[in-house]
Amino acid sequence: MINKITSLAEYFQKYQESVADPEGFWGKIAESHHWHKKWDRVVDWRFSGPGAPDVKWFVNGKLNITENIFERNMFLRKNQVAIIWEPNDPKEPVIKLTYGELFDKVKQFANGLLKLGVKRGDRVAIYLPMVPELAIAMLACARIGAIHSIVFAGFSATALADRVNDATSNVVITSDGGYRGTKSIPLKGIVDEAVAKCPSVKNVIVLKHTNEEINFVNGRDVWWHDLINGVSTENIAEVMDAEDILFILYTSGSTGKPKGVVHTTAGYMVYAEYTFKNVFQYSDGDIFWCTADIGWVTGHSYIVYGPLLTGATTIMFEGVPTWPDAGRFWETIDKHKVTQFYTAPTAIRALMAQGDNWVSNHNLSSLKVLGTVGEPINEEAWRWYHALVGKGKCPIVDTWWQTETGGIMITPLAGITPTKPSLATLPLPGVQPILVDPEGKELKGNGVEGILCIKFPWPGMLRTTYGDHPRCFQTYFSAFPNLYLTGDGAKRDEEGYYRIIGRIDDVINVSGHRIGTAEVEDAINQHPKVIESAVVGYPHDIKGSGIYAYVICEDLTDAELKTIENEIRETVNKFIGAIAKPDKIQIVSGLPKTRSGKIMRRILRKIGEGDATNLGDTSTLLDPGVVDEIIDGAKVAVKR
Ligand code: WTA
């Protein structure tokens, strides 16, 4: 069992310990896990030099993460509920799986995967809605040493195909369809379209969920229920190396296609459990609900791995916050007596806009801790969440972290760290943040603002980007020698608390989802009438940032001009998915470029923000006239 920090003094003491002796600190924590063979060294690392980054935790340790979820806890937790599944339609029955039941299902499906020929090290793509089988599939992969690569089921066929091909997955696991509010999404149809472009795929496993008609490809497709029919629930876990890959998860960056962030077994395991238990101060009997989708890292670490390693009861919610009505979250908290609730600021803002009655009508007295993740939370939303949802009694943990960090990095400890609205506060033990200026010079002391980097490894950090190690170095370790670059700007206030300001690169945080501007531009440029485009973020009341696209088209007729915007949105929907559709599109005749042909995004951002009065130095522009035209057009775009 990992011990929880219980006071602020203890936090400071542990923090000091973790910096003075990281090996002793993490080694002690990992003692509580089940190992087939203990490690030789706690950490071996290098952020620079040939082949960097080279980071290994619990070197030569042997284990299986599912044994740490199941076998390690089984005596204690066999009959305790592991997963509560809340369906899209609240009138449908809830499913509760105990640790014993979940374990059997994981072992049985693991045997099914083995029967199909899935081997240790194979990459299995999972494209499922938020159903218990999603957790079962990922744990079954981990059980047999296969690498899961979960793709959020809102991504398009093209985006899915890109990810399946990058990881050369041989199996895709999906369902006939998935529900989101009143909509049903034909997931199998999307998989069929994707897999047509994926030569590595041998089998598609299909879960029956919505019971809609599907196209069944004999020889390739296998029904989930057929695969496990008559299959044993006995399974011995594959013994993995500490540094064997546990999963790949694709995420957007400032350039190029999404990269496959690689997390390995032991470090991720220790970090997910440690952070879950401490940040949320989980105690036996608590009911934890993280509203994220498992298709994102938040769901990986704080719906599945963190809670299940801790032996917690975790909720999986299939639906959306506004269906059947805007009280769904609050109704569900009351229904399952949720004690810790973890969601995104964008959801808080959207629900805040629906009026207080939706919240006040429900009994939320079970709540002890509230959390936020994914984007900066504005003070107004923080205060509303605190007063109305938490009744002024529940601490809010504003947790800063990333797909690459594997788990929470900077955050209050619930009820222990004094909070301030919209500040992520202090680093967890083991996390060594540093702020630097654009030249990489450390900004020492308090009351400074700069680029947020991390100067020492932590167990949950990414090890590489799948299939392209140099890209990992280039993206995260090349800007400043021996520092991990987060891509975020941050301020350290007079008290030493961190406030995350937001991305300093060409990544936009839209409703807490990371969207690369280059990716959206690539998608827009697929439209046959588009010559060039530039995408920036702009402040959006609900989404945090909206997507603003400036697009140059070939000559358009009046009729084409009327439809082009929707066509561009549809093109983005086709190549990425609905989450990346531009909120504003402005057709322009030119873009502000320097004489060397570089688009000056700074200017487009300013115009997008509605702050065109102070554009800074525009003297290097090739054609300054184009800026006035864009400013005029923006007035129209902003009104839309
Ligand atoms: C942003 C999500 C402010 C940040 C776990 C980061 C935040 C990106 C916070 C990672 C927070 C995440 N306050 N900003 N509490 N949490 N972010 O990879 O810009 O989807 O770099 O991981 O979200 O997004 P990702």
XYZ file of C-alpha atoms and ligand atoms in Angstrom:
665
model
C 0.000 0.000 0.000
C 1.210 3.463 -0.849
C 0.919 5.760 2.157
C -0.872 9.034 1.657
C 0.582 12.393 2.596
C -1.654 13.765 5.333
C -0.410 17.250 6.152
C 1.241 20.235 4.533
C 4.331 19.775 6.692
C 4.574 16.181 5.498
C 4.190 17.327 1.890
C 7.157 19.711 2.256
C 9.188 17.029 3.951
C 8.426 14.445 1.238
C 9.163 17.012 -1.415
C 12.607 17.691 0.063
C 13.237 13.973 0.339
C 12.250 13.373 -3.281
C 14.712 15.997 -4.504
C 17.558 15.042 -2.184
C 17.241 11.316 -2.816
C 14.931 10.481 -5.743
C 16.029 6.842 -5.811
C 15.291 6.330 -2.143
C 12.003 8.181 -2.447
C 10.583 6.256 -5.428
C 12.190 2.986 -4.433
C 10.315 3.029 -1.145
C 7.015 3.690 -2.907
C 7.571 0.870 -5.408
C 8.238 -1.591 -2.566
C 4.487 -1.886 -2.116
C 4.013 -3.338 -5.600
C 4.116 -6.912 -6.734
C 7.317 -7.730 -8.602
C 8.513 -10.976 -10.110
C 11.972 -9.527 -9.779
C 12.963 -6.276 -8.098
C 14.880 -3.589 -9.949
C 18.661 -3.230 -9.995
C 18.544 0.546 -10.060
C 15.642 2.901 -9.449
C 16.479 5.320 -12.265
C 18.968 5.623 -15.073
C 18.609 8.721 -17.172
C 19.987 11.129 -19.713
C 18.128 14.025 -21.393
C 21.041 14.760 -23.756
C 23.833 13.018 -25.637
C 23.680 10.298 -28.276
C 20.322 8.542 -28.458
C 18.743 10.867 -25.889
C 16.389 10.890 -24.184
C 17.308 7.690 -22.416
C 15.186 7.250 -19.319
C 14.701 3.988 -17.436
C 12.912 3.481 -14.150
C 13.136 0.366 -11.985
C 15.830 -0.990 -14.266
C 15.516 -4.752 -14.924
C 12.457 -5.048 -12.670
C 9.926 -7.669 -13.822
C 6.184 -7.372 -13.289
C 2.735 -7.241 -14.812
C 0.559 -4.205 -14.128
C -2.653 -6.267 -14.037
C -1.248 -8.433 -11.242
C -0.860 -5.209 -9.313
C -4.511 -4.393 -9.946
C -5.932 -7.844 -9.374
C -3.800 -10.514 -7.723
C -2.212 -8.012 -5.320
C -5.608 -6.819 -4.043
C -7.831 -9.825 -4.612
C -7.899 -11.113 -1.061
C -9.130 -7.731 0.116
C -11.274 -6.589 -2.766
C -12.814 -9.534 -4.591
C -16.365 -8.426 -3.801
C -15.766 -4.701 -3.871
C -17.099 -2.789 -6.873
C -14.290 -1.808 -9.222
C -16.256 -0.188 -12.041
C -19.659 1.451 -11.971
C -20.876 1.966 -15.504
C -23.415 4.739 -15.994
C -25.054 4.340 -19.419
C -25.820 7.113 -21.875
C -29.535 6.747 -21.174
C -30.172 7.078 -17.430
C -33.219 4.808 -17.797
C -31.004 1.915 -18.862
C -29.537 -0.330 -16.156
C -26.269 0.561 -14.450
C -23.558 -2.120 -14.575
C -21.400 -2.764 -11.527
C -18.367 -5.022 -11.811
C -16.581 -6.194 -8.709
C -12.811 -6.709 -8.750
C -13.493 -10.455 -8.938
C -15.842 -10.115 -11.907
C -13.637 -7.627 -13.723
C -10.632 -9.892 -13.205
C -12.448 -12.854 -14.773
C -13.549 -10.770 -17.729
C -10.033 -9.443 -18.263
C -8.504 -12.929 -18.132
C -11.148 -14.357 -20.440
C -10.734 -11.631 -23.020
C -6.947 -11.927 -22.691
C -7.328 -15.606 -23.589
C -9.532 -14.584 -26.503
C -6.806 -12.264 -27.789
C -4.237 -15.064 -27.448
C -6.555 -17.402 -29.365
C -6.670 -14.863 -32.163
C -2.881 -14.913 -32.291
C -2.168 -11.618 -30.537
C 1.329 -11.769 -29.081
C 3.400 -9.887 -26.559
C 4.569 -6.621 -28.121
C 1.786 -6.488 -30.749
C -0.007 -3.170 -31.052
C -3.761 -3.393 -30.560
C -5.834 -0.370 -31.580
C -8.959 0.220 -29.508
C -11.761 2.382 -30.896
C -14.623 1.900 -28.466
C -17.245 4.053 -26.793
C -17.198 4.444 -22.998
C -18.362 0.947 -22.138
C -16.843 -1.443 -19.549
C -15.352 -3.495 -22.396
C -13.031 -0.580 -23.140
C -11.387 -1.018 -19.731
C -11.510 -4.800 -20.120
C -9.802 -4.606 -23.527
C -6.976 -2.397 -22.316
C -6.324 -4.510 -19.232
C -6.447 -7.703 -21.307
C -3.762 -6.252 -23.587
C -1.634 -5.418 -20.558
C -2.225 -8.912 -19.198
C -0.642 -10.576 -22.248
C 1.978 -7.903 -22.875
C 0.307 -6.445 -25.967
C 0.521 -2.666 -26.349
C -2.772 -0.807 -26.414
C -3.236 2.217 -28.600
C -6.601 3.743 -27.783
C -8.059 6.132 -30.303
C -10.799 8.486 -29.069
C -14.015 7.316 -30.747
C -14.764 10.863 -31.938
C -11.858 10.795 -34.399
C -12.623 10.301 -38.082
C -11.740 7.280 -40.233
C -8.731 9.113 -41.651
C -7.425 10.024 -38.195
C -7.962 6.442 -37.015
C -6.178 5.037 -40.081
C -3.212 7.376 -39.494
C -2.863 6.097 -35.927
C -3.347 2.421 -36.818
C -0.735 2.716 -39.559
C 1.768 4.608 -37.445
C 1.641 1.881 -34.794
C 1.217 -0.923 -37.405
C -1.555 -2.400 -35.291
C -2.670 -5.867 -36.302
C -5.959 -5.850 -34.428
C -8.621 -3.174 -34.016
C -11.236 -3.523 -31.280
C -14.468 -1.619 -31.831
C -18.245 -1.880 -31.423
C -21.165 -1.733 -33.804
C -21.879 1.789 -32.601
C -21.781 4.184 -29.684
C -24.269 6.553 -28.098
C -23.676 10.185 -27.279
C -26.854 11.841 -26.039
C -29.483 11.479 -28.740
C -26.919 10.482 -31.350
C -25.702 7.036 -32.282
C -22.313 6.918 -33.996
C -21.667 4.053 -36.434
C -18.219 3.115 -35.142
C -17.894 -0.128 -37.108
C -18.597 1.731 -40.360
C -15.840 4.205 -39.496
C -13.457 1.335 -38.711
C -14.288 -0.359 -42.038
C -13.425 2.823 -43.886
C -10.199 3.245 -41.914
C -9.036 -0.361 -42.097
C -9.362 -0.324 -45.891
C -6.234 1.863 -45.722
C -4.436 -0.192 -43.054
C -2.540 -3.180 -44.490
C -1.291 -4.304 -41.055
C -4.766 -5.089 -39.722
C -5.597 -8.802 -39.691
C -8.637 -8.794 -37.417
C -11.359 -6.486 -36.211
C -13.061 -7.481 -32.961
C -16.607 -6.130 -32.770
C -18.553 -5.643 -29.569
C -22.337 -5.696 -29.880
C -23.535 -2.581 -28.135
C -26.148 -0.585 -30.054
C -27.360 -3.634 -32.013
C -27.350 -1.678 -35.238
C -26.722 -3.418 -38.566
C -23.092 -3.651 -39.521
C -21.114 -4.854 -42.479
C -19.413 -8.056 -41.274
C -16.272 -9.055 -43.155
C -15.875 -12.821 -42.905
C -12.370 -13.959 -42.090
C -11.389 -10.549 -40.750
C -14.142 -9.592 -38.332
C -14.835 -11.449 -35.107
C -17.660 -10.764 -32.687
C -16.440 -10.070 -29.144
C -19.016 -12.541 -27.743
C -17.910 -15.274 -30.154
C -14.258 -14.708 -29.282
C -14.849 -15.342 -25.578
C -17.523 -17.992 -25.957
C -16.456 -21.031 -23.906
C -13.050 -19.484 -23.245
C -11.442 -20.075 -19.861
C -11.166 -17.375 -17.214
C -7.848 -18.795 -16.079
C -4.886 -16.829 -17.301
C -1.347 -16.393 -16.066
C -0.013 -12.891 -16.581
C 2.884 -12.364 -18.958
C 5.952 -11.254 -17.020
C 7.036 -7.913 -18.452
C 10.178 -5.862 -18.122
C 9.774 -2.579 -16.245
C 10.555 -0.709 -19.464
C 8.368 -2.758 -21.832
C 5.800 -0.537 -23.526
C 2.422 -0.492 -21.798
C 0.658 1.802 -24.225
C 0.892 4.312 -27.028
C -1.364 7.350 -27.030
C -1.387 9.821 -29.896
C -1.332 13.521 -29.173
C -1.056 16.735 -31.154
C 2.011 18.894 -31.263
C 2.943 22.109 -32.970
C 4.155 20.469 -36.166
C 3.294 17.504 -38.320
C 1.024 14.589 -37.598
C 0.113 13.537 -34.060
C 2.873 11.598 -32.319
C 2.535 8.323 -30.484
C 3.537 9.086 -26.912
C 5.037 5.925 -25.400
C 4.536 4.959 -21.761
C 6.239 1.958 -20.210
C 5.109 -0.446 -17.543
C 6.628 0.078 -14.111
C 7.214 3.816 -13.965
C 3.758 4.606 -15.290
C 2.201 2.164 -12.842
C 3.926 3.604 -9.785
C 3.237 7.168 -10.862
C -0.460 6.643 -11.713
C -1.160 5.040 -8.349
C 0.911 7.474 -6.307
C -0.625 10.567 -7.882
C -4.188 9.254 -7.780
C -4.072 8.373 -4.152
C -2.369 11.552 -2.993
C -3.971 14.217 -5.148
C -7.539 13.036 -4.575
C -6.820 11.727 -1.058
C -8.710 8.577 -1.914
C -9.909 6.510 1.058
C -11.545 3.106 1.105
C -15.238 3.346 0.361
C -14.924 6.495 -1.749
C -16.575 6.628 -5.181
C -14.380 8.370 -7.732
C -15.725 9.879 -10.936
C -13.545 11.281 -13.683
C -15.717 12.458 -16.582
C -13.021 12.258 -19.261
C -13.113 9.777 -22.119
C -10.645 6.907 -21.860
C -9.530 7.931 -25.345
C -7.502 10.707 -23.661
C -4.705 10.361 -21.142
C -6.902 11.590 -18.289
C -9.109 8.541 -18.773
C -6.128 6.180 -19.002
C -4.593 7.383 -15.741
C -7.596 8.449 -13.659
C -10.488 6.255 -14.791
C -8.583 3.035 -15.279
C -5.014 2.625 -14.052
C -4.739 5.007 -11.075
C -8.051 4.080 -9.432
C -7.845 0.348 -10.145
C -4.258 0.087 -8.893
C -5.420 1.825 -5.723
C -8.336 -0.579 -5.347
C -10.840 2.235 -5.783
C -14.365 2.254 -7.161
C -14.301 4.193 -10.419
C -17.201 5.415 -12.548
C -17.299 5.140 -16.327
C -19.873 7.391 -17.949
C -20.998 6.738 -21.500
C -23.046 9.881 -22.081
C -22.714 13.650 -22.329
C -23.183 16.332 -19.640
C -26.236 17.921 -21.247
C -28.464 14.946 -21.996
C -31.273 14.249 -21.130
C -30.756 17.648 -19.506
C -28.077 19.940 -18.081
C -28.444 18.319 -14.671
C -26.960 14.982 -15.772
C -23.633 15.317 -13.944
C -25.301 16.402 -10.713
C -27.980 13.743 -10.948
C -25.302 11.091 -11.468
C -23.254 12.337 -8.498
C -26.342 11.967 -6.329
C -27.281 8.590 -7.838
C -23.896 6.982 -7.130
C -22.942 9.084 -4.080
C -19.767 10.282 -5.731
C -17.076 11.491 -3.318
C -14.416 12.793 -5.742
C -15.461 14.462 -8.980
C -12.896 15.315 -11.666
C -13.845 17.221 -14.820
C -12.691 19.859 -17.322
C -13.130 23.636 -16.949
C -14.926 23.702 -20.302
C -17.673 21.451 -18.892
C -17.911 23.642 -15.789
C -18.287 26.785 -17.917
C -20.869 25.165 -20.179
C -22.940 23.982 -17.207
C -22.528 27.281 -15.380
C -24.118 28.963 -18.405
C -27.207 26.751 -18.003
C -28.119 28.377 -14.688
C -27.757 27.394 -11.036
C -31.019 25.483 -10.703
C -29.688 22.416 -12.433
C -27.155 22.060 -9.644
C -29.290 23.186 -6.709
C -31.972 20.617 -7.557
C -29.684 17.731 -6.658
C -28.241 16.480 -3.434
C -24.469 16.734 -3.738
C -23.686 16.152 -0.087
C -21.587 13.057 -0.844
C -18.895 15.193 -2.503
C -15.589 15.651 -0.688
C -13.159 16.713 -3.423
C -13.503 18.478 -6.777
C -10.898 18.430 -9.519
C -10.183 20.105 -12.833
C -7.849 19.213 -15.663
C -6.946 19.952 -19.246
C -6.859 23.727 -19.450
C -6.530 26.769 -17.253
C -9.631 27.394 -15.158
C -10.782 31.000 -15.006
C -11.552 32.493 -11.644
C -15.288 32.859 -12.257
C -15.701 29.188 -13.122
C -13.517 28.183 -10.157
C -15.675 30.202 -7.746
C -18.906 28.820 -9.164
C -17.616 25.240 -8.936
C -16.423 25.840 -5.386
C -19.548 27.598 -4.111
C -22.327 25.869 -6.002
C -21.081 22.358 -6.629
C -18.808 22.045 -3.598
C -21.030 24.168 -1.316
C -17.865 25.945 -0.200
C -16.710 22.780 1.567
C -14.838 20.798 -1.072
C -11.245 21.621 -1.938
C -10.617 22.033 -5.670
C -7.545 20.365 -7.119
C -6.522 22.203 -10.282
C -4.267 19.524 -11.755
C -1.705 20.421 -14.395
C -0.201 17.639 -16.478
C 0.044 16.300 -20.047
C -0.227 13.146 -22.148
C 3.561 13.068 -22.022
C 3.788 13.291 -18.232
C 1.608 10.210 -17.675
C 0.148 11.623 -14.481
C -0.536 14.807 -12.544
C 2.524 17.029 -11.971
C 1.533 20.343 -10.407
C -1.526 20.384 -8.175
C -2.826 20.961 -4.702
C -3.257 17.868 -2.515
C -6.955 17.814 -1.690
C -7.651 19.412 1.663
C -3.937 19.776 2.418
C -2.508 22.438 0.115
C -4.233 25.800 0.603
C -5.732 26.677 -2.787
C -6.062 29.904 -4.746
C -8.533 30.175 -7.617
C -6.957 29.327 -10.981
C -3.567 28.294 -9.611
C -2.264 24.761 -9.958
C -0.178 25.565 -6.832
C 2.764 23.241 -6.074
C 4.647 20.393 -7.742
C 4.064 16.868 -6.474
C 6.984 15.195 -4.731
C 9.379 13.962 -7.400
C 8.496 16.761 -9.825
C 11.145 19.444 -10.336
C 9.758 22.321 -12.409
C 11.895 25.191 -13.614
C 10.943 28.404 -15.417
C 13.276 29.670 -18.122
C 13.394 32.659 -20.442
C 13.449 32.167 -24.236
C 17.247 31.826 -24.119
C 16.972 29.030 -21.581
C 18.219 31.073 -18.644
C 16.658 29.983 -15.370
C 14.268 32.476 -13.810
C 15.032 32.142 -10.158
C 12.991 33.245 -7.188
C 9.302 34.015 -6.993
C 7.152 36.460 -8.909
C 8.526 35.354 -12.289
C 6.932 34.210 -15.525
C 8.479 32.035 -18.197
C 8.580 28.781 -20.091
C 7.753 25.774 -17.948
C 10.292 22.939 -18.101
C 11.092 19.961 -15.879
C 14.692 19.313 -14.942
C 14.644 15.819 -13.486
C 12.862 12.658 -14.665
C 9.753 11.339 -12.933
C 8.531 7.737 -13.261
C 5.462 8.514 -15.405
C 7.261 10.481 -18.112
C 7.169 9.507 -21.777
C 10.100 7.430 -23.003
C 9.878 8.064 -26.727
C 7.546 8.857 -29.590
C 6.605 5.614 -31.249
C 8.724 4.698 -34.244
C 10.604 8.004 -34.234
C 12.937 8.519 -31.314
C 14.718 11.569 -32.820
C 11.345 13.312 -32.953
C 10.974 12.846 -29.204
C 14.325 14.519 -28.625
C 13.562 17.253 -31.123
C 10.152 18.045 -29.638
C 10.856 17.884 -25.926
C 14.565 17.986 -25.232
C 16.268 20.054 -27.912
C 15.047 23.562 -27.029
C 17.029 23.749 -23.772
C 19.795 21.281 -22.929
C 18.900 18.815 -20.172
C 15.376 20.122 -19.693
C 12.032 18.584 -20.649
C 10.062 21.286 -22.474
C 6.365 21.255 -21.588
C 5.167 23.706 -24.234
C 3.330 25.703 -21.558
C 4.033 29.114 -20.128
C 3.678 29.558 -16.365
C 3.998 32.101 -13.616
C 5.418 31.432 -10.153
C 3.746 33.838 -7.768
C 5.141 35.487 -4.663
C 4.344 32.386 -2.620
C 5.954 29.989 -5.063
C 2.612 28.788 -6.441
C 2.387 28.004 -10.152
C -0.246 29.450 -12.450
C -0.321 27.753 -15.846
C -0.851 30.376 -18.494
C -1.264 28.152 -21.525
C 0.527 26.865 -24.576
C 3.395 28.865 -25.970
C 3.583 26.814 -29.159
C 1.193 26.259 -32.051
C -1.067 23.986 -30.071
C -4.573 25.203 -29.232
C -6.427 23.951 -26.208
C -10.032 23.668 -27.398
C -12.462 22.497 -24.706
C -9.492 20.874 -22.992
C -8.513 18.985 -26.169
C -5.127 19.511 -27.712
C -5.348 20.532 -31.339
C -2.281 21.252 -33.469
C -2.766 24.218 -35.772
C -0.650 22.518 -38.458
C -2.947 19.492 -38.421
C -6.040 21.645 -38.900
C -4.335 23.572 -41.701
C -3.386 20.306 -43.420
C -6.996 19.177 -43.214
C -8.390 22.470 -44.524
C -5.908 22.406 -47.399
C -7.402 19.094 -48.570
C -10.426 21.020 -49.843
C -9.930 21.332 -53.616
C -10.721 25.059 -53.633
C -8.297 25.938 -50.837
C -4.887 27.328 -51.727
C -3.513 28.072 -48.283
C -4.684 28.499 -44.726
C -3.488 29.670 -41.343
C -5.103 28.593 -38.093
C -4.822 30.269 -34.696
C -6.648 30.100 -31.391
C -8.814 32.908 -30.012
C -10.462 33.351 -26.599
C -13.791 31.536 -26.370
C -16.136 31.864 -23.377
C -16.979 28.187 -23.068
C -14.255 26.329 -24.936
C -11.347 28.297 -23.511
C -9.963 28.671 -27.020
C -11.811 28.535 -30.310
C -10.286 27.715 -33.684
C -9.969 30.609 -36.111
C -9.056 29.740 -39.694
C -7.918 32.294 -42.271
C -8.268 30.693 -45.679
C -7.167 31.656 -49.192
C -9.322 30.034 -51.872
C -9.249 29.856 -55.623
C -11.746 32.189 -57.309
C -15.128 31.372 -55.885
C -18.496 32.059 -57.489
C -21.128 33.739 -55.325
C -22.843 30.398 -54.884
C -19.575 28.735 -53.840
C -18.825 31.541 -51.424
C -22.042 30.726 -49.594
C -21.214 27.073 -49.083
C -17.443 27.123 -48.741
C -17.376 27.583 -44.989
C -19.486 24.545 -44.306
C -17.515 22.562 -46.838
C -14.284 23.496 -45.070
C -15.748 22.440 -41.732
C -16.829 19.152 -43.256
C -13.351 18.615 -44.685
C -11.849 19.041 -41.221
C -14.488 16.708 -39.813
C -13.493 14.110 -42.398
C -9.749 14.347 -41.887
C -9.639 14.804 -38.100
C -13.057 14.794 -36.448
C -15.689 17.185 -35.141
C -13.494 18.409 -32.262
C -11.193 20.193 -34.720
C -13.827 22.029 -36.791
C -12.994 25.742 -36.967
C -15.341 28.017 -35.033
C -14.587 30.955 -37.281
C -13.539 30.898 -40.893
C -12.472 34.002 -42.724
C -11.867 33.877 -46.456
C -8.964 36.188 -47.255
C -7.043 37.108 -50.383
C -3.648 36.939 -48.694
C -1.924 36.130 -45.417
C 0.541 38.356 -43.550
C 3.919 36.950 -44.509
C 7.467 38.017 -43.944
C 9.713 38.524 -46.952
C 11.065 35.058 -46.338
C 7.536 33.646 -46.679
C 6.792 32.896 -43.036
C 3.244 33.514 -41.870
C 3.204 35.988 -38.983
C 0.798 34.176 -36.711
C 1.281 36.738 -33.994
C -0.641 39.210 -36.143
C -3.405 36.724 -36.924
C -3.728 35.887 -33.243
C -4.091 39.554 -32.353
C -6.753 40.063 -34.994
C -8.519 36.902 -33.826
C -8.538 38.241 -30.280
C -10.194 41.408 -31.571
C -7.147 43.445 -30.601
C -6.017 44.822 -33.936
C -4.960 48.187 -32.549
C -1.601 46.997 -31.346
C -0.056 44.724 -33.922
C 3.532 45.483 -33.053
C 6.172 45.701 -35.726
C 4.730 44.966 -39.156
C 7.607 46.456 -41.129
C 8.993 43.075 -42.137
C 5.759 42.163 -43.904
C 5.904 41.526 -47.599
C 2.555 43.219 -48.164
C 1.305 45.222 -45.147
C -1.912 46.027 -47.066
C -3.158 42.519 -46.526
C -3.418 43.179 -42.782
C -5.996 45.957 -43.210
C -8.091 43.731 -45.411
C -8.006 40.959 -42.797
C -8.922 43.394 -39.990
C -11.948 44.575 -41.991
C -13.020 41.031 -42.728
C -12.514 39.991 -39.104
C -15.262 42.384 -38.027
C -17.630 40.308 -40.113
C -16.153 36.995 -38.992
C -16.394 37.960 -35.364
C -20.097 38.783 -35.717
C -20.963 35.390 -37.110
C -3.126 22.032 -20.639
C -4.285 16.597 -20.390
C -3.828 24.735 -17.238
C -1.682 22.437 -20.821
C -4.022 16.025 -18.995
C -1.019 21.122 -21.184
C -3.653 22.706 -18.300
C -2.078 20.438 -21.998
C -4.017 22.037 -17.109
C -1.950 18.939 -21.981
C -4.306 22.840 -15.960
C -3.636 20.570 -18.660
N -4.191 24.172 -16.077
N -3.563 24.049 -18.349
N -4.690 22.316 -14.804
N -3.998 20.718 -17.374
N -3.446 21.769 -19.239
O -1.918 16.196 -23.254
O -1.616 23.357 -21.888
O -4.427 16.468 -23.392
O 0.178 21.289 -21.917
O -3.228 16.276 -21.216
O -3.309 20.840 -21.397
O -3.044 18.338 -22.639
P -3.167 16.767 -22.710
